[in-house]
CSV table of C-alpha atoms in Angstrom, one decimal:
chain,number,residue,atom,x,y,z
P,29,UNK,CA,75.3,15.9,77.9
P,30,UNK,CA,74.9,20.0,77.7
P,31,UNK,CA,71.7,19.6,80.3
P,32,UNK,CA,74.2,17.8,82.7
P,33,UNK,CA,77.0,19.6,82.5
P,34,UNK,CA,74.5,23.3,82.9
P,35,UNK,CA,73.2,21.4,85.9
P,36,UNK,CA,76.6,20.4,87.5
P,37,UNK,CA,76.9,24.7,87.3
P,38,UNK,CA,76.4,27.0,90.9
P,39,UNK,CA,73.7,28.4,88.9
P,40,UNK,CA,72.2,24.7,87.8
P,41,UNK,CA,72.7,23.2,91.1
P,42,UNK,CA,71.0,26.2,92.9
P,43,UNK,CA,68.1,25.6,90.7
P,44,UNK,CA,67.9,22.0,91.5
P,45,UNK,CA,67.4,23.0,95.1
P,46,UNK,CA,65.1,25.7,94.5
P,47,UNK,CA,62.7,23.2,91.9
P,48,UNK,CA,63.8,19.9,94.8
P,49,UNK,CA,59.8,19.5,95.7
P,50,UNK,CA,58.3,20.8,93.1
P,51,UNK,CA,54.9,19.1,92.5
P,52,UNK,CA,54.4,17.9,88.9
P,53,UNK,CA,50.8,19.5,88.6
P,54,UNK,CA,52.7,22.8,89.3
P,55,UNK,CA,55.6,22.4,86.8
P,56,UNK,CA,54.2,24.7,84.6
P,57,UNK,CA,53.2,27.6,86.7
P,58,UNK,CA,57.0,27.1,88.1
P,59,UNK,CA,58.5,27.3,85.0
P,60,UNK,CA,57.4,30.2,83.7
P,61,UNK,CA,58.2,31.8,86.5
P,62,UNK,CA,62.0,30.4,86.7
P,63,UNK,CA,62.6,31.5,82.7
P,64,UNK,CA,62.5,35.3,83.5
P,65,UNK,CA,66.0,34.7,85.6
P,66,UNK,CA,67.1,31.6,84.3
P,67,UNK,CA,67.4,30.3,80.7
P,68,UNK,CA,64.8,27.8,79.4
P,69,UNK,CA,66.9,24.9,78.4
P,70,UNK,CA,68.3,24.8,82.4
P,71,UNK,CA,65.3,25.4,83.8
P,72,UNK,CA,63.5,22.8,81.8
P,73,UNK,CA,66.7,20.2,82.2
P,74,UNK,CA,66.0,21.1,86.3
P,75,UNK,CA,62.4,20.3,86.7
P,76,UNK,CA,63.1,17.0,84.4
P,77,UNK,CA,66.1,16.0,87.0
P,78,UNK,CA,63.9,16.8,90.0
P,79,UNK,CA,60.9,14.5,88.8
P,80,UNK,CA,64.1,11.5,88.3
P,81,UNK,CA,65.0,12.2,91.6
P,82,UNK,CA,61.2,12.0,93.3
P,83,UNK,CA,61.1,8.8,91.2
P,84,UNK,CA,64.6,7.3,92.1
P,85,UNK,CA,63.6,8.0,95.8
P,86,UNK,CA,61.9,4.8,96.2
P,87,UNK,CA,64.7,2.8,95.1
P,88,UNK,CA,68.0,5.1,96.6
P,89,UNK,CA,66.4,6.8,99.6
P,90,UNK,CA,65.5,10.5,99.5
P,91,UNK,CA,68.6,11.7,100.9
P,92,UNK,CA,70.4,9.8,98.4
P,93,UNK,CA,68.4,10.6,95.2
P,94,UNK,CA,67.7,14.3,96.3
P,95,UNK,CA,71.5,14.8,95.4
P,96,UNK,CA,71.9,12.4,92.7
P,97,UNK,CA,71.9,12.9,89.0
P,98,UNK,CA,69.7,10.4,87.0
P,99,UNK,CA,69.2,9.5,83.6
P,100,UNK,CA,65.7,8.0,82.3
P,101,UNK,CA,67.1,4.8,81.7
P,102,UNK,CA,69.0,4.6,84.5
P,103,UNK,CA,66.5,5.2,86.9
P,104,UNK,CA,64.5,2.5,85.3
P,105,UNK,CA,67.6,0.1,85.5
P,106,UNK,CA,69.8,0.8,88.5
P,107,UNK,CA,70.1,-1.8,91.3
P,108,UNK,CA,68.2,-1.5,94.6
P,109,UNK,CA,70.4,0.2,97.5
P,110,UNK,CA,68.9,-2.2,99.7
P,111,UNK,CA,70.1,-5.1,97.2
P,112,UNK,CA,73.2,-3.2,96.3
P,113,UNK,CA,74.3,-3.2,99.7
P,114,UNK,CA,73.7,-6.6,100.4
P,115,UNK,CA,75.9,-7.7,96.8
P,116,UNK,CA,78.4,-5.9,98.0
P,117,UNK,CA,78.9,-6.8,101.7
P,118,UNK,CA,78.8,-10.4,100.1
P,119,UNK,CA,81.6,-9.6,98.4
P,120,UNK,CA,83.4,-8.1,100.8
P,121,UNK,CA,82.7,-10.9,103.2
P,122,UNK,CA,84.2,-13.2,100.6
P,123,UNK,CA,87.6,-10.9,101.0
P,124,UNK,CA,87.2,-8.5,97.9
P,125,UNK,CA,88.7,-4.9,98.1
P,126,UNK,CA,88.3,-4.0,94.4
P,127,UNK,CA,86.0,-5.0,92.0
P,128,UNK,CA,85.6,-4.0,88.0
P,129,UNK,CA,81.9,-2.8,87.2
P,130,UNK,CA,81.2,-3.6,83.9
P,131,UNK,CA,77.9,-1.7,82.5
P,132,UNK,CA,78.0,0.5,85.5
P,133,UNK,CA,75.4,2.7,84.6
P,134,UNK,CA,74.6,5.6,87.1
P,135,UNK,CA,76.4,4.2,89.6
P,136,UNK,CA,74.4,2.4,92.3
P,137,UNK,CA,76.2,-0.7,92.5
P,138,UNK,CA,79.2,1.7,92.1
P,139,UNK,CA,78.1,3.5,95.2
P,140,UNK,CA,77.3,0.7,97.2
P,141,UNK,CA,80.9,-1.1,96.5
P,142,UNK,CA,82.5,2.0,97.9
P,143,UNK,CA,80.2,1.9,100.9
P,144,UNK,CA,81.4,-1.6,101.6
P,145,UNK,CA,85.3,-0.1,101.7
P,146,UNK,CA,85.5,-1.5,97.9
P,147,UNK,CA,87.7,0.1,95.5
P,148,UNK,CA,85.8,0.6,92.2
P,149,UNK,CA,86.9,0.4,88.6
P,150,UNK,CA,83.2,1.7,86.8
P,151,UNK,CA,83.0,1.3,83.3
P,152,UNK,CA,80.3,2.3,80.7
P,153,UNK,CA,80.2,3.3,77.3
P,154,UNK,CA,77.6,5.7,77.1
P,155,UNK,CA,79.4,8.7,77.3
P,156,UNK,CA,76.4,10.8,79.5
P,157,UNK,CA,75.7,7.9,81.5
P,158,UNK,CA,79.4,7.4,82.7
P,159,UNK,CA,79.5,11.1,83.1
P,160,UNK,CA,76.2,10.8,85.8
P,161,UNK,CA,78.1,8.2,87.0
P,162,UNK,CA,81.0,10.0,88.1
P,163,UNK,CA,79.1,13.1,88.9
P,164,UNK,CA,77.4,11.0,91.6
P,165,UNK,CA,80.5,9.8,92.9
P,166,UNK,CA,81.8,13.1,93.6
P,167,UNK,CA,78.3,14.6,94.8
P,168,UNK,CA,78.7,11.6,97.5
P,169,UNK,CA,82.1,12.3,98.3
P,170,UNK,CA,83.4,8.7,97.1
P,171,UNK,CA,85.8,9.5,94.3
P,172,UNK,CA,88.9,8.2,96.3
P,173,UNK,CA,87.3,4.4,95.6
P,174,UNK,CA,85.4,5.2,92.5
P,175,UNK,CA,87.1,5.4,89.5
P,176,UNK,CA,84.7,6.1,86.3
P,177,UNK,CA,86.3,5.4,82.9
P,178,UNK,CA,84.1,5.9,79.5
P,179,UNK,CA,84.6,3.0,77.6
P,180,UNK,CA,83.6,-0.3,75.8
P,181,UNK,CA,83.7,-3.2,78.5
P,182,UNK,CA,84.3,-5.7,76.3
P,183,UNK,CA,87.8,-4.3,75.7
P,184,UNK,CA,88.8,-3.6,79.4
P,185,UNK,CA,91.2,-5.3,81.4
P,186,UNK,CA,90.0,-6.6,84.5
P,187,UNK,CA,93.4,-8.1,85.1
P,188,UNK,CA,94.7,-6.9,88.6
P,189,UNK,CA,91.0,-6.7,90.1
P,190,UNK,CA,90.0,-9.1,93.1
P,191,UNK,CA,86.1,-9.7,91.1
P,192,UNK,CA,84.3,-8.5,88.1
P,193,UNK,CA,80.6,-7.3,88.3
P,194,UNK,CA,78.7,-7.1,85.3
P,195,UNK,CA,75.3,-5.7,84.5
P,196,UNK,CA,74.4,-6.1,80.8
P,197,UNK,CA,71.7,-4.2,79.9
P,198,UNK,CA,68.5,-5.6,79.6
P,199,UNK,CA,66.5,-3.3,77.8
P,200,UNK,CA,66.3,-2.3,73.9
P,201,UNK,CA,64.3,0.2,71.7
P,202,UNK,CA,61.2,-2.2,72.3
P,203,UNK,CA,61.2,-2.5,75.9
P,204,UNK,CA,62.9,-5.2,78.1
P,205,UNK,CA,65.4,-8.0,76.4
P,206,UNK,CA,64.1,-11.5,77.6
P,207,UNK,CA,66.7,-13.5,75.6
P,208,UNK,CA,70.1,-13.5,77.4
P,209,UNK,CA,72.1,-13.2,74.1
P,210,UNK,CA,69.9,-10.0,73.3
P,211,UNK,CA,71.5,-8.5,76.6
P,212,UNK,CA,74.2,-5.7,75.7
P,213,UNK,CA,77.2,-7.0,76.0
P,214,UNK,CA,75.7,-10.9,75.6
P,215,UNK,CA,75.4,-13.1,78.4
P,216,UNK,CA,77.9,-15.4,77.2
P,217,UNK,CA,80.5,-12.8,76.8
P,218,UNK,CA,79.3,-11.8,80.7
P,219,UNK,CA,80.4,-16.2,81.4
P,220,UNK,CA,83.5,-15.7,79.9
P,221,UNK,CA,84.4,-12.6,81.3
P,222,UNK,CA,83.3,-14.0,85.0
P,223,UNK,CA,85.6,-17.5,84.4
P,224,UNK,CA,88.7,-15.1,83.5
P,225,UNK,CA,88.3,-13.4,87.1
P,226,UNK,CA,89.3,-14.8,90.4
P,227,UNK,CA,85.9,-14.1,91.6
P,228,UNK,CA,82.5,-13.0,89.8
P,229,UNK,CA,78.6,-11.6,90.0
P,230,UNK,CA,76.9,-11.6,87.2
P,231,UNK,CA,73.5,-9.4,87.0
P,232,UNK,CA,70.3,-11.3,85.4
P,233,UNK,CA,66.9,-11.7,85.1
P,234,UNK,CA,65.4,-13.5,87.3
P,235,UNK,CA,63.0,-15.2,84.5
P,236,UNK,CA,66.7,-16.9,83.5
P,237,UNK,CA,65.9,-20.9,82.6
P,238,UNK,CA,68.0,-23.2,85.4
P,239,UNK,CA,69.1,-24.6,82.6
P,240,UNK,CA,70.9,-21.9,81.3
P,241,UNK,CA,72.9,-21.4,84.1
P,242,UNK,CA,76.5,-22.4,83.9
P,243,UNK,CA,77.8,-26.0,85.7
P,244,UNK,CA,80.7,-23.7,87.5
P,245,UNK,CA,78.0,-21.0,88.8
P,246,UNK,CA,76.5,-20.4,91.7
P,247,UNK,CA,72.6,-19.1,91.6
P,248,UNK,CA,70.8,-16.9,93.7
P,249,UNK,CA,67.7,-15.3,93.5
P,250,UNK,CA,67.0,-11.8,95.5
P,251,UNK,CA,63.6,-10.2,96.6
P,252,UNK,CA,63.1,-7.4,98.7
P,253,UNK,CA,60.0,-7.5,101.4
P,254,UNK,CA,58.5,-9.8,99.0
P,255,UNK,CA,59.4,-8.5,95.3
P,256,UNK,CA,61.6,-10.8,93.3
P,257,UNK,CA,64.6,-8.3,92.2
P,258,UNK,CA,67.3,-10.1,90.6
P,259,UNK,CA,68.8,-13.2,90.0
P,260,UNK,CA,72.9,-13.1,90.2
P,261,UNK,CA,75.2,-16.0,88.7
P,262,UNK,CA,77.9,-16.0,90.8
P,263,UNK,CA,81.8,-17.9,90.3
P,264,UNK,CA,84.0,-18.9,92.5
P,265,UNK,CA,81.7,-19.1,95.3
P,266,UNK,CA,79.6,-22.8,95.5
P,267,UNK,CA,79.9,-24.3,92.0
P,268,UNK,CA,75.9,-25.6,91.5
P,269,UNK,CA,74.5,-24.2,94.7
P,270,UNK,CA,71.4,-22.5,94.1
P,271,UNK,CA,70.1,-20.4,97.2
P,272,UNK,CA,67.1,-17.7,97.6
P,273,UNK,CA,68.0,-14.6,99.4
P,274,UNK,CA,65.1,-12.4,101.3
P,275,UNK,CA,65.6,-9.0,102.0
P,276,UNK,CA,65.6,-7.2,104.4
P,277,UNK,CA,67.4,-9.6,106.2
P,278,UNK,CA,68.7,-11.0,104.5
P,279,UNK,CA,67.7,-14.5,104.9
P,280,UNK,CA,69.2,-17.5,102.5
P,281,UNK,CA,67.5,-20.5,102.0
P,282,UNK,CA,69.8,-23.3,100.4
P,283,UNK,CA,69.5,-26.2,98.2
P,284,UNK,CA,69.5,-29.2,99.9
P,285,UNK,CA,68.5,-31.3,96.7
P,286,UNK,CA,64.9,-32.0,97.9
P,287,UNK,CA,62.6,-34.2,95.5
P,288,UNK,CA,59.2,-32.2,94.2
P,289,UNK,CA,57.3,-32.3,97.5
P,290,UNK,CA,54.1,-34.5,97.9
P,291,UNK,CA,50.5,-33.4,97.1
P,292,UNK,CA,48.3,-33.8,100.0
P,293,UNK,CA,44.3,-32.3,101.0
P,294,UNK,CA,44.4,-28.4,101.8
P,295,UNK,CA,44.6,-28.7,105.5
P,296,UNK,CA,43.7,-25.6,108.0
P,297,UNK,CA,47.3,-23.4,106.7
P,298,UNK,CA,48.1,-22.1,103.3
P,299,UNK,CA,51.6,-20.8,102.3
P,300,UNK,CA,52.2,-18.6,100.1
P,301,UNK,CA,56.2,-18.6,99.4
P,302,UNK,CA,58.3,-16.3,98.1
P,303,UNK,CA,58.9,-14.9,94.7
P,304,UNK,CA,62.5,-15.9,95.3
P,305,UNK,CA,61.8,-19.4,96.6
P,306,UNK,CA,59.7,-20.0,93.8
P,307,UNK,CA,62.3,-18.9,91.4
P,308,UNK,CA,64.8,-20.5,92.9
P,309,UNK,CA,62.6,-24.1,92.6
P,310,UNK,CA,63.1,-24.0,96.5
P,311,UNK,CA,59.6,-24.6,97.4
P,312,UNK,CA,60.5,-28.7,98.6
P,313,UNK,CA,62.4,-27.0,101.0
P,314,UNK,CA,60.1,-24.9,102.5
P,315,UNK,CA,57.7,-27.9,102.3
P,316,UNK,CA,59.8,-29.8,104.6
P,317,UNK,CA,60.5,-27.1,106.8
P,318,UNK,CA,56.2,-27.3,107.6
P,319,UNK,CA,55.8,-30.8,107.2
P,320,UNK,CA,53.6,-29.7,104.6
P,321,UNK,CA,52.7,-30.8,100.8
P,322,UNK,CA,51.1,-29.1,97.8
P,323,UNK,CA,47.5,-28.5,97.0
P,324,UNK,CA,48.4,-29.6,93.2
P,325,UNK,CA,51.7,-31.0,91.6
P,326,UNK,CA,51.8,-27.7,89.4
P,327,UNK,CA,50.9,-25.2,91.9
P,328,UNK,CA,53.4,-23.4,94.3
P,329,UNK,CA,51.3,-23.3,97.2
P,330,UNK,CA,52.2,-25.7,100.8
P,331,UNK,CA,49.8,-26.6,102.9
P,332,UNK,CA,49.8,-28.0,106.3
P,333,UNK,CA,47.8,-28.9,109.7
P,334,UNK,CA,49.6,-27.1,111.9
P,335,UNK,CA,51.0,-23.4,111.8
P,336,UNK,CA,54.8,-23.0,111.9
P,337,UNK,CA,56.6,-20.1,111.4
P,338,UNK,CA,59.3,-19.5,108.4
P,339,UNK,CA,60.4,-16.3,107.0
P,340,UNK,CA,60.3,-18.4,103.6
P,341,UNK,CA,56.6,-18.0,102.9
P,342,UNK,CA,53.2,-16.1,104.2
P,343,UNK,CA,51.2,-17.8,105.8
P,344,UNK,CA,47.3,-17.9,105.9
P,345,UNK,CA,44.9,-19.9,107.8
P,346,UNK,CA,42.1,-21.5,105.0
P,347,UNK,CA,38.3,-21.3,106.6
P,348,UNK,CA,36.6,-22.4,103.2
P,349,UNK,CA,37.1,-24.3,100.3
P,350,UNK,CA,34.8,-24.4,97.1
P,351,UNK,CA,34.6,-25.4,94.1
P,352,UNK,CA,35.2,-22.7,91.1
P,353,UNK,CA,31.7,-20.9,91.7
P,354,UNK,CA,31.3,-17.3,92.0
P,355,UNK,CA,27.7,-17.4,92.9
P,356,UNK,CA,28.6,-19.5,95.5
P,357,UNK,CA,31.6,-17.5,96.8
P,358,UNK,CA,29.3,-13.8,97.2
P,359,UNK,CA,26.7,-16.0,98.9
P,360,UNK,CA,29.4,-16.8,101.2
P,361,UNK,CA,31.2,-13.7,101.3
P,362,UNK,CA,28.0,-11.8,101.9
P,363,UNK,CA,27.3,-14.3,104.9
P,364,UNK,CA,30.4,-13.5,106.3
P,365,UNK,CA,30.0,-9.3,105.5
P,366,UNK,CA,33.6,-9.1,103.8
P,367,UNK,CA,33.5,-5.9,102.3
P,368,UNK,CA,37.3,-6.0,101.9
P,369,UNK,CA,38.3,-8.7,99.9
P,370,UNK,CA,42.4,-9.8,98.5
P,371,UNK,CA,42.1,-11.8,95.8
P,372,UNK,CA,45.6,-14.0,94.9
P,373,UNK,CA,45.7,-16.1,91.8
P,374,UNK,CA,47.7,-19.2,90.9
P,375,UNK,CA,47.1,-21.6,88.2
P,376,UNK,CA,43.5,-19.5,87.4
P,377,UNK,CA,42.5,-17.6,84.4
P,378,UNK,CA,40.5,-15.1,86.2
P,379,UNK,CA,41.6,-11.7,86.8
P,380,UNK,CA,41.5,-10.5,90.5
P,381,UNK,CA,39.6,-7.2,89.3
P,382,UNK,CA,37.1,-9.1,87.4
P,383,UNK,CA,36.2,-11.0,90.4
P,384,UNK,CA,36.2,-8.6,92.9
P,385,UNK,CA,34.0,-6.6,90.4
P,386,UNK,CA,31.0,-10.0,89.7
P,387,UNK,CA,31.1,-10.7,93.6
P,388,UNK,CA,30.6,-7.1,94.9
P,389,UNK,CA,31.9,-7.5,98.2
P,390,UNK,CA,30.4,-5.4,101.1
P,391,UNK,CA,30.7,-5.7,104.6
P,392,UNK,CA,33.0,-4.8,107.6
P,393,UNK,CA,35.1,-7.9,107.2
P,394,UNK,CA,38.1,-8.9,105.5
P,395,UNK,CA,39.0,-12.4,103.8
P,396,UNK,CA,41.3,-13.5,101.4
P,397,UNK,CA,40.6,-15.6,98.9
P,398,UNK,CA,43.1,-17.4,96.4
P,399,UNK,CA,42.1,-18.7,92.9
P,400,UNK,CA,43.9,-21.5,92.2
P,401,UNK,CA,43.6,-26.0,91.8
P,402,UNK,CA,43.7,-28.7,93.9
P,403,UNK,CA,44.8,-32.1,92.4
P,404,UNK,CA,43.7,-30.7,89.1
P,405,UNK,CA,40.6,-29.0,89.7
P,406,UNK,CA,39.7,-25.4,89.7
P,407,UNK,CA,39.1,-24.4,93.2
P,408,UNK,CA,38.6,-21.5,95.4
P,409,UNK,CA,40.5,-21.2,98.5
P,410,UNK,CA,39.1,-18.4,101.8
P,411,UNK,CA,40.7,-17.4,104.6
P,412,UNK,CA,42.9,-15.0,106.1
P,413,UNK,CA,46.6,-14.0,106.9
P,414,UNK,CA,47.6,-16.1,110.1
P,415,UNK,CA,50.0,-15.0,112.6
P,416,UNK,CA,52.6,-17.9,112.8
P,417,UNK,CA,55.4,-16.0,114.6
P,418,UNK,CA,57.3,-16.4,111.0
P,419,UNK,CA,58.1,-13.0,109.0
P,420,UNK,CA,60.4,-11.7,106.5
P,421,UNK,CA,61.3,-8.4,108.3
């Protein structure tokens, strides 16, 4: 609390700006020379903050995180602007003007809410994080919509607010919780607190069983260019709808109630959906959309005849297809001179490294090859991205 407060100082945030770029094999030679004018404890509470911020940049934007104020934990944690911003421009499509964020953390959600035009009730109970919450709404000039309150969430009252956003945290003193009762507050106090609001986003993991998610909940699951992010539970939306949501975009692909598609031969394409489609058990629906089928019942990959473009899944056009053998594949490979070789696994035991170490590929060519089975057996799969006309930008 001391190190943020002495950095919230003219003196600390001077520093910050002076210490902004520092490079982390320098930090020493810096800091020795910042202690003979500045005391150790702020100089040392500066260069940690700038290294937060260089990390945080990849999530918030440098301009963003090169005035923010970050805690370890909530760098590691925070929401995704680019996912932020699409949560709350959902919400205030869906006629919200002031939402309750439970577990706010630093902020980001916070911040993106406010963005939107939201007005922000933000509520933690760590007493530094709520105070590098509200230091960051001030830094960004939102405090007329962002109202920062120390407290336990289970004993707020969200009554009065148009929605309720909760965030439990997912992490514990032995890394990440994978439980959803293990989640701080629990996930089913997270339910009830969402049924009690008018309207309600709940933050999860997006390993969360379909099974586990409530009758009265809408699912979605979020990636961003191609990295599954989140999954959000959200009520009073589409009770049962389950959608995937790619970002940037975004792009939603819906639930239409598909059966598991069929399995069919590995024609000329191979698709690779998306993290979210996958999580989302949307992969019948992308299947249709290619007039496509799967190379095994157990294995998310469609194939198809003809290219057609989707935003839904990459697509690649198969050259080869062999038998697990990897004498046979760096014959091939050195046949074809692939010296730079993208090795993708599903349904395969073999570590990408490993093979790309046994097969020693060398060449001026590039292939990509994709460890997987076909109607049960293990199989190896060649080719290369295929231009489609499809995207996810």
């Amino acid at each position: 609390m001391n190190d943020l407060d002495a950095l919230l100082t003219p003196e600390g945030r001077a520093l910050l700006d002076e210490v902004r770029d520092t490079d982390p094999a320098r930090e020493l030679a810096v800091a020795t020379r910042l202690r003979r004018e500045h005391p150790a404890e702020l100089v040392s509470a500066a260069l940690g903050q700038a290294r937060l911020r260089q990390r945080a940049a990849a999530k918030f934007g440098a301009e963003d995180a090169g005035r923010m104020f970050f805690t370890p934990n909530g760098v590691e944690q925070s929401t995704r602007t680019t996912v932020a911003t699409y949560r709350a421009e959902r919400l205030k499509a869906l006629g919200v003007t002031s939402v309750a964020d439970l577990c706010c953390g630093i902020g980001g959600d916070a911040i993106a809410l406010a963005r939107a035009g939201i007005r922000v009730l933000a509520v933690d109970r760590d007493p530094l994080t709520a105070a590098t919450a509200r230091a960051n709404a001030e830094t960004l000039g939102l405090t007329d919509l962002i109202e920062v309150v120390e407290a336990d969430v289970t004993e707020v009252d969200t009554a009065g607010w148009d929605a309720v956003f909760v965030d439990p945290g997912r992490r514990g003193g032995r890394g990440r919780i994978f439980d959803p009762e293990g989640y701080s507050p629990p996930l089913s106090w997270a339910v009830e607190a969402a049924r009690r609001a008018p309207l309600a986003a709940l933050k999860i993991a997006p390993g969360i069983p379909h099974e586990a998610v409530p009758a009265e909940a809408e699912a979605e699951w979020i990636s961003d260019r191609g990295d599954v992010k989140e999954a959000v539970l959200w009520f009073g939306t589409e009770p049962g709808a389950v959608r995937a949501t790619l970002l940037p975009g975004p792009r939603t692909l819906l639930s239409t109630g598909l059966p598991d598609p069929r399995v069919r031969p590995v024609g000329r394409y191979l698709y690779e959906p998306d993290g979210a489609v996958i999580r989302a058990h949307l992969v019948a629906e992308v299947a249709q959309q290619l007039d496509g089928g799967l190379i095994d019942e157990t294995i998310a990959y469609v194939t198809a005849d003809e290219p057609r473009p989707t935003p839904y899944a990459s697509p690649y056009e198969i050259t080869d297809q062999l038998p697990f053998n990897l004498k046979k594949l760096k014959a091939l490979l050195r046949e074809r001179e692939v010296g730079i070789l993208t090795v993708k696994k599903r349904g395969s035991a073999v570590e990408p490294e490993e093979l790309r170490r046994k097969v020693k590929p060398q060449g001026r060519n590039a292939a990509t090859v994709f460890l997987t089975r076909v109607a049960g057996a293990p199989t190896m799969l060649v080719g290369a991205p295929a231009l489609t006309g499809g995207g996810t930008s």
